[in-house]
Structure formats: structure tokens, C-alpha cells
Amino acid sequence: FKGNNQMATAEEIGIGIYGRENIGGLFGFIDDSYIKFEGTAKLFTNVESTGRNAGGVAGIMRLSDLNTSNVEFTTAGTMTVKGVDYVGGLIGYMTDQSELLSDNTKNPESGNIPSSTEHTLDFHGNVQGANYVGGAVGCLENSSLSNICVKANVIGNGTHVGGVAGAMLFA
């Protein structure tokens, strides 16, 4: 990935990641960065927060762009992201003109919504929390999603729970 002119290689991570706030499979907090993986980052770890901002890739993202095209979840369907508030399969909480994007660009034929098998899944797993829980993102505030495809089992026991995002807020 590249971020602030830094380069690194992300290898497989096979341990559980646990903490209180801003917990992610690769990053706890992404701030003022552009990240696109040039090689493949493979994740097969559970992420669990006892507080807020938990995501399969990052807990919180601010003023940043993240392209998930080369992120693979190697144990498809078994990864679990848990937290209390702001929990997402990819990002817990996005704010300040951040963009989460992928290279999925297939246009539906005849107005039909394409099936998940026609795209590369950006997240495939389980997402659990109380409030602001989503398959891709727990909450987007003044931010956007582009070409993201998720297949998630989303469970929330509070408010603002959705298959793609728990909430989208624009000021």
C-alpha cells in the first residue's frame, strides 16, 4: 500500500485483533491518506472491539481514500467483526470526505441488479454490534462508497443497522 509516500507489504494476518476503540484488521485509524494495495493483502482474522469503531480493514477513516481491490478475505464467510457502535465489515466509521472504493465496475443489464457472483467481494463475513452496524461500513458521514460489493451476515441489537451501511449522514 501507499500512504503519505510510505510503502509496505501486507502479508497474511491470522490472529484475532482485540481492543477498546478504533480497531481494524489492518489499521486502527487512517487519517489524511490515499491507500491502494499494489500486491494482495490477505486477511483471515477476527476483529473485536469492546467500544466503538471496529472494521475488517480499519476502525475509523478520516480525510482518506481506500481502494480495497487487492484485499482478500481468505476464509470467506467466516471472518467476524464485532463491536458496540460503528461496526462495519470494512470500515467502522468514515468521515470528512473519505472514499471507500473498489474496481467492481460491471453495469447491470436491463436494469437488473447484478448478483454478488458477478463481482469480486470486498467483504464476505459476519458483522455484529449494537448501533450503526453495516455490511461494508457502520456509518458514513460526508463520505462515499464506490463499486463496493459485500456479502455479509449483519446483526445489530440497537438502531441504524443495514446491509451496506448502518447510516449515511450528510451535512
mmCIF file with all atom_site columns, C-alpha atoms in Angstrom, residues 33-120:
data_model
loop_
_atom_site.group_PDB
_atom_site.id
_atom_site.type_symbol
_atom_site.label_atom_id
_atom_site.label_alt_id
_atom_site.label_comp_id
_atom_site.label_asym_id
_atom_site.label_entity_id
_atom_site.label_seq_id
_atom_site.pdbx_PDB_ins_code
_atom_site.Cartn_x
_atom_site.Cartn_y
_atom_site.Cartn_z
_atom_site.occupancy
_atom_site.B_iso_or_equiv
_atom_site.pdbx_formal_charge
_atom_site.auth_seq_id
_atom_site.auth_comp_id
_atom_site.auth_asym_id
_atom_site.auth_atom_id
_atom_site.pdbx_PDB_model_num
ATOM 1  C CA . SER A 1 33  ? -4.060  9.208   3.285   1.00 0.00 ? 33  SER A CA 1
ATOM 2  C CA . TYR A 1 34  ? -4.567  7.518   -0.074  1.00 0.00 ? 34  TYR A CA 1
ATOM 3  C CA . ILE A 1 35  ? -4.182  3.753   0.175   1.00 0.00 ? 35  ILE A CA 1
ATOM 4  C CA . LYS A 1 36  ? -4.196  1.238   -2.662  1.00 0.00 ? 36  LYS A CA 1
ATOM 5  C CA . PHE A 1 37  ? -2.533  -2.132  -2.271  1.00 0.00 ? 37  PHE A CA 1
ATOM 6  C CA . GLU A 1 38  ? -0.190  -2.914  -5.160  1.00 0.00 ? 38  GLU A CA 1
ATOM 7  C CA . GLY A 1 39  ? 0.139   -6.517  -4.009  1.00 0.00 ? 39  GLY A CA 1
ATOM 8  C CA . THR A 1 40  ? -2.549  -8.629  -2.410  1.00 0.00 ? 40  THR A CA 1
ATOM 9  C CA . ALA A 1 41  ? -3.327  -8.197  1.291   1.00 0.00 ? 41  ALA A CA 1
ATOM 10 C CA . LYS A 1 42  ? -4.906  -11.380 2.636   1.00 0.00 ? 42  LYS A CA 1
ATOM 11 C CA . LEU A 1 43  ? -6.856  -11.251 5.875   1.00 0.00 ? 43  LEU A CA 1
ATOM 12 C CA . PHE A 1 44  ? -8.250  -14.086 7.914   1.00 0.00 ? 44  PHE A CA 1
ATOM 13 C CA . THR A 1 45  ? -8.593  -12.592 11.341  1.00 0.00 ? 45  THR A CA 1
ATOM 14 C CA . ASN A 1 46  ? -11.463 -11.720 13.633  1.00 0.00 ? 46  ASN A CA 1
ATOM 15 C CA . VAL A 1 47  ? -11.729 -8.131  14.833  1.00 0.00 ? 47  VAL A CA 1
ATOM 16 C CA . GLU A 1 48  ? -13.386 -7.303  18.139  1.00 0.00 ? 48  GLU A CA 1
ATOM 17 C CA . SER A 1 49  ? -13.880 -4.000  19.936  1.00 0.00 ? 49  SER A CA 1
ATOM 18 C CA . THR A 1 50  ? -15.347 -3.545  23.400  1.00 0.00 ? 50  THR A CA 1
ATOM 19 C CA . GLY A 1 51  ? -16.230 0.017   22.412  1.00 0.00 ? 51  GLY A CA 1
ATOM 20 C CA . ARG A 1 52  ? -16.698 1.690   19.050  1.00 0.00 ? 52  ARG A CA 1
ATOM 21 C CA . ASN A 1 53  ? -15.152 1.967   15.574  1.00 0.00 ? 53  ASN A CA 1
ATOM 22 C CA . ALA A 1 54  ? -14.425 -1.619  14.528  1.00 0.00 ? 54  ALA A CA 1
ATOM 23 C CA . GLY A 1 55  ? -13.829 -2.677  10.918  1.00 0.00 ? 55  GLY A CA 1
ATOM 24 C CA . GLY A 1 56  ? -12.402 -5.602  8.985   1.00 0.00 ? 56  GLY A CA 1
ATOM 25 C CA . VAL A 1 57  ? -9.838  -3.266  7.382   1.00 0.00 ? 57  VAL A CA 1
ATOM 26 C CA . ALA A 1 58  ? -9.925  -0.132  9.594   1.00 0.00 ? 58  ALA A CA 1
ATOM 27 C CA . GLY A 1 59  ? -11.751 1.106   12.667  1.00 0.00 ? 59  GLY A CA 1
ATOM 28 C CA . ILE A 1 60  ? -12.000 4.732   11.548  1.00 0.00 ? 60  ILE A CA 1
ATOM 29 C CA . MET A 1 61  ? -11.124 6.560   8.336   1.00 0.00 ? 61  MET A CA 1
ATOM 30 C CA . ARG A 1 62  ? -10.893 10.349  8.047   1.00 0.00 ? 62  ARG A CA 1
ATOM 31 C CA . LEU A 1 63  ? -9.922  12.559  5.064   1.00 0.00 ? 63  LEU A CA 1
ATOM 32 C CA . SER A 1 64  ? -8.749  9.465   3.179   1.00 0.00 ? 64  SER A CA 1
ATOM 33 C CA . ASP A 1 65  ? -9.325  7.263   0.142   1.00 0.00 ? 65  ASP A CA 1
ATOM 34 C CA . LEU A 1 66  ? -9.028  3.491   0.395   1.00 0.00 ? 66  LEU A CA 1
ATOM 35 C CA . ASN A 1 67  ? -9.152  1.132   -2.581  1.00 0.00 ? 67  ASN A CA 1
ATOM 36 C CA . THR A 1 68  ? -9.940  -2.419  -1.425  1.00 0.00 ? 68  THR A CA 1
ATOM 37 C CA . SER A 1 69  ? -9.428  -4.082  -4.825  1.00 0.00 ? 69  SER A CA 1
ATOM 38 C CA . ASN A 1 70  ? -6.430  -6.138  -3.700  1.00 0.00 ? 70  ASN A CA 1
ATOM 39 C CA . VAL A 1 71  ? -7.691  -7.041  -0.233  1.00 0.00 ? 71  VAL A CA 1
ATOM 40 C CA . GLU A 1 72  ? -8.802  -10.668 0.061   1.00 0.00 ? 72  GLU A CA 1
ATOM 41 C CA . PHE A 1 73  ? -10.576 -12.330 2.959   1.00 0.00 ? 73  PHE A CA 1
ATOM 42 C CA . THR A 1 74  ? -9.108  -15.822 2.700   1.00 0.00 ? 74  THR A CA 1
ATOM 43 C CA . THR A 1 75  ? -11.671 -17.631 4.840   1.00 0.00 ? 75  THR A CA 1
ATOM 44 C CA . ALA A 1 76  ? -14.712 -16.263 3.051   1.00 0.00 ? 76  ALA A CA 1
ATOM 45 C CA . GLY A 1 77  ? -17.786 -16.124 5.208   1.00 0.00 ? 77  GLY A CA 1
ATOM 46 C CA . THR A 1 78  ? -16.079 -16.951 8.495   1.00 0.00 ? 78  THR A CA 1
ATOM 47 C CA . MET A 1 79  ? -14.426 -13.656 9.453   1.00 0.00 ? 79  MET A CA 1
ATOM 48 C CA . THR A 1 80  ? -16.302 -11.814 12.198  1.00 0.00 ? 80  THR A CA 1
ATOM 49 C CA . VAL A 1 81  ? -16.134 -8.119  13.036  1.00 0.00 ? 81  VAL A CA 1
ATOM 50 C CA . LYS A 1 82  ? -17.704 -7.288  16.433  1.00 0.00 ? 82  LYS A CA 1
ATOM 51 C CA . GLY A 1 83  ? -18.129 -4.110  18.403  1.00 0.00 ? 83  GLY A CA 1
ATOM 52 C CA . VAL A 1 84  ? -20.663 -1.967  20.193  1.00 0.00 ? 84  VAL A CA 1
ATOM 53 C CA . ASP A 1 85  ? -21.172 1.122   17.998  1.00 0.00 ? 85  ASP A CA 1
ATOM 54 C CA . TYR A 1 86  ? -19.884 1.972   14.471  1.00 0.00 ? 86  TYR A CA 1
ATOM 55 C CA . VAL A 1 87  ? -19.098 -1.535  13.263  1.00 0.00 ? 87  VAL A CA 1
ATOM 56 C CA . GLY A 1 88  ? -18.558 -2.423  9.581   1.00 0.00 ? 88  GLY A CA 1
ATOM 57 C CA . GLY A 1 89  ? -17.242 -5.339  7.558   1.00 0.00 ? 89  GLY A CA 1
ATOM 58 C CA . LEU A 1 90  ? -14.654 -2.993  6.018   1.00 0.00 ? 90  LEU A CA 1
ATOM 59 C CA . ILE A 1 91  ? -14.713 0.295   7.982   1.00 0.00 ? 91  ILE A CA 1
ATOM 60 C CA . GLY A 1 92  ? -16.354 1.129   11.311  1.00 0.00 ? 92  GLY A CA 1
ATOM 61 C CA . TYR A 1 93  ? -16.702 4.902   10.836  1.00 0.00 ? 93  TYR A CA 1
ATOM 62 C CA . MET A 1 94  ? -15.880 7.089   7.794   1.00 0.00 ? 94  MET A CA 1
ATOM 63 C CA . THR A 1 95  ? -15.842 10.871  7.920   1.00 0.00 ? 95  THR A CA 1
ATOM 64 C CA . ASP A 1 96  ? -14.638 14.101  6.263   1.00 0.00 ? 96  ASP A CA 1
ATOM 65 C CA . GLN A 1 97  ? -14.862 13.384  2.512   1.00 0.00 ? 97  GLN A CA 1
ATOM 66 C CA . SER A 1 98  ? -13.345 9.902   2.719   1.00 0.00 ? 98  SER A CA 1
ATOM 67 C CA . GLU A 1 99  ? -13.983 7.448   -0.107  1.00 0.00 ? 99  GLU A CA 1
ATOM 68 C CA . LEU A 1 100 ? -14.058 3.670   0.045   1.00 0.00 ? 100 LEU A CA 1
ATOM 69 C CA . LEU A 1 101 ? -13.761 2.243   -3.457  1.00 0.00 ? 101 LEU A CA 1
ATOM 70 C CA . SER A 1 102 ? -13.134 -0.947  -5.392  1.00 0.00 ? 102 SER A CA 1
ATOM 71 C CA . ASP A 1 103 ? -12.587 -1.902  -9.018  1.00 0.00 ? 103 ASP A CA 1
ATOM 72 C CA . ASN A 1 104 ? -16.007 -3.591  -9.398  1.00 0.00 ? 104 ASN A CA 1
ATOM 73 C CA . THR A 1 105 ? -17.473 -1.801  -12.430 1.00 0.00 ? 105 THR A CA 1
ATOM 74 C CA . LYS A 1 106 ? -19.941 -4.208  -14.056 1.00 0.00 ? 106 LYS A CA 1
ATOM 75 C CA . ASN A 1 107 ? -23.076 -2.412  -15.205 1.00 0.00 ? 107 ASN A CA 1
ATOM 76 C CA . PRO A 1 108 ? -26.354 -4.261  -14.722 1.00 0.00 ? 108 PRO A CA 1
ATOM 77 C CA . GLU A 1 109 ? -28.097 -5.488  -17.869 1.00 0.00 ? 109 GLU A CA 1
ATOM 78 C CA . SER A 1 110 ? -31.682 -4.350  -18.464 1.00 0.00 ? 110 SER A CA 1
ATOM 79 C CA . GLY A 1 111 ? -31.816 -2.583  -15.130 1.00 0.00 ? 111 GLY A CA 1
ATOM 80 C CA . ASN A 1 112 ? -31.258 -5.804  -13.159 1.00 0.00 ? 112 ASN A CA 1
ATOM 81 C CA . ILE A 1 113 ? -29.132 -5.711  -10.058 1.00 0.00 ? 113 ILE A CA 1
ATOM 82 C CA . PRO A 1 114 ? -26.093 -7.953  -10.641 1.00 0.00 ? 114 PRO A CA 1
ATOM 83 C CA . SER A 1 115 ? -25.580 -10.876 -8.266  1.00 0.00 ? 115 SER A CA 1
ATOM 84 C CA . SER A 1 116 ? -22.622 -10.985 -5.891  1.00 0.00 ? 116 SER A CA 1
ATOM 85 C CA . THR A 1 117 ? -21.098 -13.778 -8.020  1.00 0.00 ? 117 THR A CA 1
ATOM 86 C CA . GLU A 1 118 ? -20.635 -11.278 -10.870 1.00 0.00 ? 118 GLU A CA 1
ATOM 87 C CA . HIS A 1 119 ? -18.287 -9.157  -8.754  1.00 0.00 ? 119 HIS A CA 1
ATOM 88 C CA . THR A 1 120 ? -15.275 -9.610  -6.575  1.00 0.00 ? 120 THR A CA 1
#
